[in-house]
Short mmCIF file of C-alpha atoms in Angstrom, two decimals:
data_model
loop_
_atom_site.label_atom_id
_atom_site.label_comp_id
_atom_site.label_asym_id
_atom_site.label_seq_id
_atom_site.Cartn_x
_atom_site.Cartn_y
_atom_site.Cartn_z
CA MET A 1 45.51 -9.60 118.20
CA GLN A 2 42.15 -8.56 117.61
CA ARG A 3 44.59 -7.27 115.16
CA ARG A 4 45.65 -5.67 118.31
CA ARG A 5 47.39 -2.41 117.74
CA PHE A 6 49.97 -4.87 118.50
CA LEU A 7 51.50 -5.68 121.76
CA GLY A 8 51.36 -2.11 122.84
CA LEU A 9 51.81 -3.05 126.51
CA THR A 10 49.32 -0.36 127.29
CA ALA A 11 47.61 -2.35 130.04
CA ALA A 12 47.52 0.20 132.79
CA GLY A 13 46.95 -0.37 136.46
CA ALA A 14 45.64 -3.87 135.94
CA ALA A 15 45.66 -4.75 139.60
CA THR A 16 43.59 -1.72 140.52
CA ALA A 17 40.59 -2.32 138.27
CA ALA A 18 37.13 -2.47 139.75
CA MET A 19 35.70 -5.74 141.04
CA ALA A 20 33.30 -7.60 138.74
CA PRO A 21 30.30 -9.69 139.83
CA ALA A 22 29.62 -13.39 139.36
CA LEU A 23 33.24 -14.56 139.34
CA THR A 24 33.99 -18.27 139.44
CA ALA A 25 36.55 -20.16 141.47
CA CYS A 26 39.71 -21.40 139.79
CA GLY A 27 42.09 -24.31 140.16
CA SER A 28 39.57 -26.86 141.49
CA ALA A 29 39.69 -30.65 141.41
CA THR A 30 37.53 -32.56 138.93
CA PRO A 31 35.27 -35.47 139.94
CA GLY A 32 37.81 -37.91 138.51
CA GLY A 33 40.53 -36.64 140.82
CA ALA A 34 42.41 -34.61 138.23
CA LYS A 35 43.51 -31.10 139.11
CA LYS A 36 41.75 -28.43 137.06
CA LEU A 37 43.67 -25.27 136.15
CA LYS A 38 42.17 -22.02 134.92
CA LEU A 39 43.92 -19.94 132.26
CA ILE A 40 42.67 -16.52 131.11
CA ALA A 41 44.12 -15.62 127.69
CA ALA A 42 43.93 -12.77 125.20
CA ASP A 43 42.47 -13.18 121.74
CA TYR A 44 44.89 -12.34 118.93
CA GLY A 45 42.37 -13.06 116.21
CA ASP A 46 40.06 -10.53 114.63
CA SER A 47 37.19 -12.88 113.79
CA PRO A 48 35.73 -16.24 114.88
CA ALA A 49 37.68 -17.83 112.03
CA ASN A 50 41.08 -17.05 113.55
CA THR A 51 40.32 -16.73 117.25
CA SER A 52 43.08 -17.78 119.62
CA LYS A 53 40.63 -20.17 121.26
CA LYS A 54 41.31 -22.63 118.43
CA TYR A 55 45.01 -22.70 119.34
CA TRP A 56 44.32 -23.19 123.04
CA ASP A 57 41.72 -25.89 122.43
CA SER A 58 44.18 -27.87 120.30
CA LEU A 59 47.08 -27.36 122.70
CA VAL A 60 45.05 -28.32 125.77
CA SER A 61 43.66 -31.41 124.05
CA GLU A 62 47.15 -32.63 123.24
CA PHE A 63 48.44 -31.74 126.71
CA GLU A 64 45.63 -33.53 128.53
CA SER A 65 46.15 -36.65 126.42
CA LYS A 66 49.66 -36.80 127.87
CA HIS A 67 48.80 -35.65 131.41
CA SER A 68 45.56 -37.29 132.51
CA LYS A 69 45.76 -35.86 136.05
CA ILE A 70 45.71 -32.24 134.88
CA LYS A 71 42.81 -30.49 133.17
CA VAL A 72 43.11 -26.97 131.79
CA ASP A 73 40.15 -24.65 131.26
CA VAL A 74 41.00 -21.72 128.99
CA GLU A 75 38.84 -18.62 128.71
CA VAL A 76 39.72 -16.25 125.86
CA TYR A 77 38.80 -12.55 125.97
CA SER A 78 39.39 -9.63 123.64
CA TRP A 79 42.25 -7.27 124.35
CA THR A 80 39.77 -4.59 125.35
CA GLU A 81 38.61 -6.64 128.33
CA VAL A 82 41.16 -9.33 129.22
CA ASP A 83 43.39 -7.27 131.52
CA LYS A 84 40.41 -6.02 133.50
CA LYS A 85 38.94 -9.53 133.67
CA VAL A 86 42.10 -10.83 135.33
CA ALA A 87 42.32 -7.83 137.66
CA ASP A 88 38.70 -8.36 138.71
CA LEU A 89 39.33 -12.03 139.54
CA VAL A 90 42.43 -11.18 141.55
CA ALA A 91 40.67 -8.37 143.40
CA ALA A 92 37.84 -10.76 144.28
CA GLY A 93 40.27 -13.30 145.72
CA LYS A 94 39.60 -15.70 142.85
CA ALA A 95 42.78 -15.44 140.80
CA PRO A 96 43.17 -17.76 137.82
CA ASP A 97 46.08 -20.17 137.93
CA MET A 98 47.56 -18.52 134.85
CA ALA A 99 46.96 -15.39 132.78
CA GLN A 100 48.29 -14.41 129.36
CA ILE A 101 47.83 -10.65 129.19
CA GLY A 102 49.68 -7.38 128.64
CA ALA A 103 51.28 -6.54 132.00
CA TYR A 104 52.53 -8.40 135.05
CA ALA A 105 54.41 -5.93 137.25
CA ASP A 106 51.57 -4.93 139.59
CA PHE A 107 50.82 -8.55 140.41
CA ALA A 108 54.50 -9.38 140.88
CA ALA A 109 55.11 -6.40 143.15
CA ALA A 110 52.12 -7.46 145.27
CA GLY A 111 53.69 -10.89 145.78
CA LYS A 112 50.94 -12.74 143.93
CA LEU A 113 53.01 -14.52 141.26
CA TYR A 114 55.29 -17.51 141.12
CA SER A 115 58.75 -16.73 139.79
CA ALA A 116 60.01 -18.42 136.63
CA ASP A 117 62.45 -20.63 138.54
CA GLN A 118 59.59 -21.94 140.68
CA LEU A 119 57.76 -23.16 137.57
CA LEU A 120 60.04 -23.91 134.68
CA SER A 121 62.79 -26.41 134.06
CA ILE A 122 66.28 -25.04 133.61
CA PRO A 123 66.28 -25.84 129.85
CA THR A 124 62.97 -23.99 129.39
CA GLN A 125 64.22 -20.94 131.28
CA ALA A 126 67.49 -20.95 129.37
CA ASP A 127 65.64 -21.06 126.05
CA PHE A 128 64.07 -17.62 126.50
CA ILE A 129 65.74 -14.89 124.45
CA SER A 130 67.72 -13.00 127.06
CA SER A 131 66.65 -9.47 126.08
CA ILE A 132 63.00 -10.47 126.45
CA SER A 133 63.30 -12.49 129.64
CA LYS A 134 65.07 -9.55 131.32
CA ALA A 135 62.05 -7.42 130.51
CA GLY A 136 60.05 -9.84 132.65
CA GLU A 137 62.09 -9.21 135.79
CA VAL A 138 61.19 -7.27 138.91
CA HIS A 139 64.17 -6.65 141.18
CA ARG A 140 66.15 -9.12 139.06
CA VAL A 141 63.67 -11.95 139.61
CA GLN A 142 61.68 -13.09 136.57
CA TYR A 143 57.92 -13.17 137.10
CA GLY A 144 56.72 -12.28 133.62
CA LEU A 145 57.15 -15.15 131.19
CA PRO A 146 57.25 -13.75 127.66
CA PHE A 147 54.56 -15.25 125.45
CA VAL A 148 55.00 -13.57 122.05
CA SER A 149 57.06 -10.64 120.86
CA SER A 150 57.72 -8.29 118.00
CA THR A 151 59.98 -5.49 116.87
CA ARG A 152 59.36 -2.38 114.81
CA LEU A 153 60.70 -1.40 111.39
CA LEU A 154 60.26 1.44 108.93
CA PHE A 155 57.60 0.59 106.33
CA PHE A 156 57.56 2.40 102.99
CA ASN A 157 55.27 2.32 99.96
CA LYS A 158 57.39 1.22 97.01
CA THR A 159 54.95 2.62 94.44
CA LEU A 160 55.00 6.07 96.03
CA PHE A 161 58.77 5.98 96.43
CA ALA A 162 59.16 5.23 92.72
CA LYS A 163 56.72 8.03 91.84
CA ALA A 164 58.77 10.47 93.94
CA GLY A 165 62.09 9.27 92.52
CA ILE A 166 63.35 7.87 95.84
CA LEU A 167 65.81 5.05 95.19
CA LYS A 168 66.31 3.56 98.66
CA ALA A 169 64.98 3.59 102.19
CA PRO A 170 66.29 6.44 104.37
CA GLU A 171 68.90 5.55 106.97
CA SER A 172 69.22 8.87 108.79
CA TRP A 173 66.89 11.66 109.86
CA ASP A 174 68.21 13.91 107.09
CA GLU A 175 67.52 11.22 104.50
CA LEU A 176 64.07 10.65 105.96
CA GLN A 177 63.28 14.35 105.69
CA SER A 178 64.59 14.45 102.14
CA ALA A 179 62.43 11.50 101.17
CA ALA A 180 59.40 13.09 102.85
CA ILE A 181 59.94 16.34 100.92
CA LYS A 182 60.04 14.42 97.64
CA LEU A 183 56.92 12.48 98.54
CA LYS A 184 55.07 15.70 99.37
CA ALA A 185 56.15 17.23 96.06
CA ALA A 186 54.81 14.12 94.30
CA GLY A 187 51.39 14.73 95.83
CA VAL A 188 51.51 12.12 98.61
CA LYS A 189 48.94 13.04 101.25
CA ILE A 190 50.97 11.84 104.26
CA PRO A 191 54.69 11.66 103.49
CA PHE A 192 55.49 10.33 106.98
CA GLY A 193 52.84 8.98 109.34
CA LEU A 194 53.43 10.18 112.92
CA PRO A 195 50.83 8.74 115.33
CA LEU A 196 51.33 10.43 118.68
CA GLY A 197 47.67 10.16 119.63
CA PRO A 198 46.41 8.35 122.72
CA GLU A 199 46.16 4.89 121.17
CA GLU A 200 49.85 4.11 121.26
CA ALA A 201 51.86 7.28 121.78
CA PRO A 202 54.35 5.55 124.12
CA ALA A 203 55.46 3.25 121.28
CA GLU A 204 56.04 5.97 118.68
CA THR A 205 57.73 8.07 121.35
CA MET A 206 60.09 5.27 122.30
CA MET A 207 61.14 4.63 118.71
CA TRP A 208 62.14 8.26 118.21
CA MET A 209 63.94 8.35 121.55
CA LEU A 210 65.93 5.25 120.61
CA SER A 211 66.77 6.64 117.19
CA ALA A 212 68.33 9.65 118.94
CA GLY A 213 70.36 7.43 121.28
CA GLY A 214 67.99 7.95 124.21
CA GLY A 215 65.18 5.97 125.80
CA TYR A 216 62.81 5.85 128.74
CA THR A 217 65.34 4.67 131.33
CA ASP A 218 69.06 4.36 131.92
CA LYS A 219 70.98 1.15 132.64
CA ASN A 220 70.04 1.41 136.32
CA GLY A 221 66.34 1.66 135.55
CA ALA A 222 65.96 5.37 136.40
CA TYR A 223 63.64 7.36 134.15
CA THR A 224 65.44 9.55 131.58
CA ILE A 225 62.42 10.92 129.75
CA ALA A 226 63.76 14.48 129.62
CA SER A 227 67.30 13.51 128.57
CA PRO A 228 69.09 15.71 125.99
CA GLU A 229 68.79 12.92 123.41
CA ASN A 230 65.04 12.64 123.86
CA VAL A 231 64.56 16.39 123.75
CA LYS A 232 66.64 16.49 120.56
CA ALA A 233 64.34 13.93 118.93
CA PHE A 234 61.18 15.89 119.65
CA LYS A 235 62.66 19.22 118.61
CA TRP A 236 63.65 17.65 115.31
CA LEU A 237 60.20 16.18 114.81
CA ARG A 238 58.60 19.54 115.59
CA ASP A 239 60.87 21.62 113.38
CA GLU A 240 61.89 19.29 110.54
CA LEU A 241 58.83 17.15 109.93
CA VAL A 242 55.64 18.57 111.45
CA ALA A 243 56.35 22.28 110.89
CA LYS A 244 57.24 21.58 107.26
CA GLY A 245 53.98 19.80 106.58
CA LEU A 246 55.61 16.40 106.09
CA THR A 247 53.29 14.47 108.42
CA GLY A 248 50.07 15.21 106.55
CA PRO A 249 47.11 17.43 107.33
CA GLY A 250 46.20 15.89 110.69
CA ASP A 251 47.50 16.77 114.14
CA PRO A 252 49.99 14.07 115.24
CA ALA A 253 48.81 14.53 118.84
CA ARG A 254 45.35 13.32 117.78
CA THR A 255 46.43 10.71 115.25
CA ASN A 256 46.20 7.08 116.34
CA ARG A 257 48.31 4.27 114.95
CA GLN A 258 45.46 2.32 113.41
CA GLU A 259 44.37 5.44 111.53
CA VAL A 260 47.82 5.71 109.99
CA PHE A 261 47.93 1.98 109.27
CA ALA A 262 44.58 2.24 107.48
CA ALA A 263 45.82 5.24 105.48
CA PHE A 264 48.97 3.31 104.52
CA CYS A 265 46.75 0.49 103.27
CA ARG A 266 44.83 3.01 101.14
CA GLY A 267 48.08 4.14 99.51
CA GLU A 268 48.05 7.56 101.20
CA VAL A 269 51.19 7.22 103.37
CA GLY A 270 54.75 7.16 102.09
CA MET A 271 56.49 5.99 105.28
CA LEU A 272 55.70 5.06 108.86
CA ASN A 273 57.03 2.96 111.72
CA GLY A 274 55.19 -0.34 111.93
CA HIS A 275 54.98 -3.86 113.32
CA PRO A 276 54.46 -7.21 111.54
CA THR A 277 50.68 -7.18 111.43
CA LEU A 278 50.82 -4.20 109.08
CA MET A 279 52.20 -6.61 106.48
CA GLN A 280 48.98 -8.62 106.47
CA GLN A 281 46.86 -5.48 106.32
CA ALA A 282 48.89 -3.99 103.44
CA GLU A 283 48.95 -7.22 101.45
CA ALA A 284 45.18 -7.55 101.82
CA LYS A 285 44.88 -4.17 100.07
CA SER A 286 47.53 -5.00 97.41
CA ILE A 287 49.95 -2.35 98.65
CA LYS A 288 53.51 -2.83 97.42
CA TYR A 289 55.70 -2.13 100.43
CA ASP A 290 59.09 -2.89 101.89
CA THR A 291 60.71 -2.56 105.31
CA ALA A 292 64.02 -1.23 106.61
CA PRO A 293 65.69 -0.57 109.97
CA LEU A 294 64.57 2.58 111.76
CA PRO A 295 66.51 5.67 110.66
CA GLY A 296 68.67 7.22 113.37
CA SER A 297 69.85 10.76 113.92
CA THR A 298 73.01 10.24 111.86
CA GLY A 299 72.57 6.73 110.42
CA LYS A 300 70.64 3.54 111.03
CA SER A 301 69.26 3.49 114.58
CA LYS A 302 71.40 1.39 116.90
CA ALA A 303 68.31 -0.03 118.60
CA THR A 304 64.71 -0.72 117.80
CA MET A 305 61.71 -1.12 120.00
CA GLY A 306 60.80 -4.59 121.18
CA VAL A 307 57.38 -5.41 122.53
CA ALA A 308 56.07 -8.45 124.36
CA ASP A 309 52.97 -9.89 125.94
CA TRP A 310 53.22 -11.97 129.08
CA MET A 311 52.25 -15.22 130.72
CA MET A 312 52.10 -15.27 134.51
CA ALA A 313 51.14 -17.79 137.18
CA PHE A 314 49.32 -16.91 140.39
CA LYS A 315 50.15 -18.45 143.77
CA GLN A 316 46.66 -18.28 145.23
CA ASN A 317 45.46 -21.79 144.39
CA GLY A 318 48.75 -23.48 145.22
CA ASN A 319 48.98 -25.49 141.99
CA ARG A 320 52.63 -24.79 141.30
CA ASP A 321 53.59 -28.28 140.12
CA GLN A 322 50.66 -28.64 137.75
CA ILE A 323 51.14 -25.10 136.39
CA GLY A 324 54.81 -25.81 135.84
CA THR A 325 54.03 -29.00 133.95
CA PHE A 326 51.65 -27.14 131.65
CA LEU A 327 53.97 -24.20 131.05
CA ASN A 328 56.95 -26.38 130.27
CA TYR A 329 54.74 -28.04 127.65
CA LEU A 330 53.49 -24.69 126.31
CA TYR A 331 57.04 -23.47 125.69
CA GLN A 332 58.10 -26.47 123.64
CA LYS A 333 59.40 -25.28 120.28
CA ASP A 334 56.59 -26.64 118.10
CA ASN A 335 53.92 -25.16 120.34
CA VAL A 336 55.59 -21.75 120.26
CA LEU A 337 55.86 -21.80 116.47
CA ALA A 338 52.27 -22.95 116.06
CA PHE A 339 51.05 -19.74 117.70
CA THR A 340 53.50 -17.24 116.23
CA GLY A 341 53.01 -18.63 112.75
CA GLN A 342 49.29 -18.05 112.91
CA TYR A 343 49.55 -14.35 113.74
CA ASP A 344 52.84 -13.18 112.17
CA LEU A 345 54.44 -12.75 115.59
CA LEU A 346 57.96 -13.48 116.78
CA PRO A 347 58.93 -16.36 119.10
CA VAL A 348 60.29 -15.63 122.54
CA THR A 349 62.55 -18.67 122.66
CA THR A 350 65.92 -19.19 121.00
CA SER A 351 65.05 -22.64 119.65
CA ALA A 352 61.87 -21.42 117.94
CA SER A 353 63.64 -18.31 116.63
CA ARG A 354 66.35 -20.43 115.03
CA ASP A 355 63.74 -22.54 113.29
CA MET A 356 61.83 -19.47 112.09
CA ALA A 357 65.04 -18.02 110.68
CA GLN A 358 65.36 -21.10 108.47
CA LEU A 359 61.76 -21.48 107.38
CA ARG A 360 61.20 -19.98 103.94
CA ALA A 361 57.51 -19.57 104.75
CA ASP A 362 58.49 -17.07 107.46
CA GLN A 363 60.90 -15.11 105.28
CA LYS A 364 58.96 -11.86 105.53
CA LEU A 365 59.42 -11.97 109.32
CA TRP A 366 63.19 -12.35 109.15
CA PRO A 367 63.95 -8.60 109.22
CA PHE A 368 61.88 -8.25 112.41
CA LEU A 369 63.50 -11.36 113.88
CA ALA A 370 66.98 -10.01 113.19
CA GLN A 371 66.24 -6.99 115.38
CA LEU A 372 64.96 -8.94 118.36
CA GLU A 373 68.15 -9.86 120.20
CA ASN A 374 69.16 -6.21 120.64
CA ALA A 375 65.70 -4.71 120.98
CA GLU A 376 64.83 -2.33 123.81
CA PHE A 377 61.60 -2.91 125.73
CA TYR A 378 59.21 -0.78 127.72
CA PRO A 379 60.15 -0.59 131.43
CA ALA A 380 57.30 -3.02 132.10
CA ASP A 381 58.99 -4.19 135.31
CA LYS A 382 58.09 -0.88 136.93
CA THR A 383 54.70 -0.67 138.61
CA SER A 384 54.93 3.08 137.90
CA TRP A 385 55.05 2.44 134.14
CA ALA A 386 51.28 2.15 133.80
CA LYS A 387 50.80 5.70 135.09
CA VAL A 388 53.76 7.05 133.11
CA SER A 389 52.37 5.48 129.94
CA LYS A 390 49.01 7.14 130.58
CA THR A 391 50.70 10.51 131.07
CA LEU A 392 52.63 10.12 127.82
CA LYS A 393 49.42 9.39 125.95
CA GLU A 394 47.90 12.59 127.29
CA LYS A 395 50.83 14.96 126.83
CA VAL A 396 53.64 13.89 124.54
CA GLY A 397 51.84 14.70 121.29
CA GLY A 398 51.90 18.34 122.30
CA ALA A 399 55.69 18.35 122.07
CA VAL A 400 55.61 18.45 118.26
CA GLN A 401 52.97 21.13 117.81
CA PRO A 402 53.88 24.63 116.54
CA ASN A 403 55.55 26.83 119.15
CA SER A 404 55.58 23.94 121.63
CA ASP A 405 58.25 23.43 124.27
CA PRO A 406 59.47 19.81 123.90
CA GLU A 407 61.92 20.15 126.77
CA GLY A 408 59.24 21.54 129.07
CA ILE A 409 56.71 18.86 128.17
CA LEU A 410 59.19 16.00 128.55
CA SER A 411 60.41 17.50 131.83
CA GLU A 412 56.83 17.59 133.10
CA VAL A 413 56.39 13.91 132.25
CA GLN A 414 59.75 13.20 133.89
CA ARG A 415 58.72 14.92 137.12
CA GLU A 416 55.48 12.97 137.25
CA ALA A 417 57.36 9.72 136.58
CA ASP A 418 59.85 10.44 139.35
CA ALA A 419 57.07 11.35 141.77
CA THR A 420 55.25 8.12 140.95
CA GLU A 421 58.43 6.16 141.60
CA ILE A 422 59.01 7.83 144.96
CA ALA A 423 55.40 7.23 146.01
CA ASP A 424 55.54 3.54 145.09
CA PRO A 425 56.35 1.52 148.24
CA GLN A 426 57.09 -1.59 146.14
CA ARG A 427 59.55 -0.03 143.70
#
């Protein structure tokens, strides 16, 4: 993921990015008569040694050996540029045949994408984990094909817990606060890491909303950002963690997730909410850690946050049959597991998930996998979400600062979200 801050779904306004020069045509025919498809993909590696291009090169080679009339050209870009690259191509009228990026809703709402049932066989569609495939729907039609996924868990430093005399992971907010107090008394610099800075504030926000029984939207898809449950979560954070010095010396509103991850890997953080790639980072620094379900307001949280990145197929070049053939191949179980296994990610298909749950080599991912079926996802189907996410990054950290007004700040974000929805002609 470029050890991507992982699947943050922070791609904002992809379809509105500026046009880039020197763009090439996609989906052309080769001299030998084969149809050539263009795929733009994100790089999940953090060095040339583990770049995603190696996966795509191997997959395409095997695919083309079985389908001589279809050639696939894959271009891999870092997460800092891939969404804009695709947006530039689309804006220039030179859309790729396929894109594997962070957001799909703008393109779907503009009528530029094939739907899943236009591309995939019934068995392939049915194999998607239902909670994830629903997150790929716009007006109950699936356009976003999930590519990889993850969930979030509470990470804790076992060495620091033992030093502070904490015997088990907290299951409720009160237990979390109690553990944080003990960690602070034991000299731990950051008892609980709370990254509400601009890097990934929407993710940390969502986890606390869910742990209070709230969330970004209701069952009908309406924004509920200023709900009583969400306000309760931020008042508790303000009064019971931040005000009592249990989140360390930094300002949570200016603290980014990767900063907290790095501090955890230095042995300076007792607890934080994290995703699977933190395991690799912590192990590389010989940190003894464990994971547990997110604590809720009165007990274990009933839901955790799920995140996903997306594959989509553009209509522009008219290569539906060839795209469908390739995507049905891509989502075969072994191909899914080959990618997720390389980057400690979770599969998006039931068949691959079942295999992962039985593979001893993937045992450390099992707790994340167990959360996936009931995970809650960003409202990525909303074209307004990109703007709402940006607003959250700018404002929500202020809701935990001293003398702040969490209800007022969340209500302000709610009003802006509602106004964005009303102004969106494609909602």
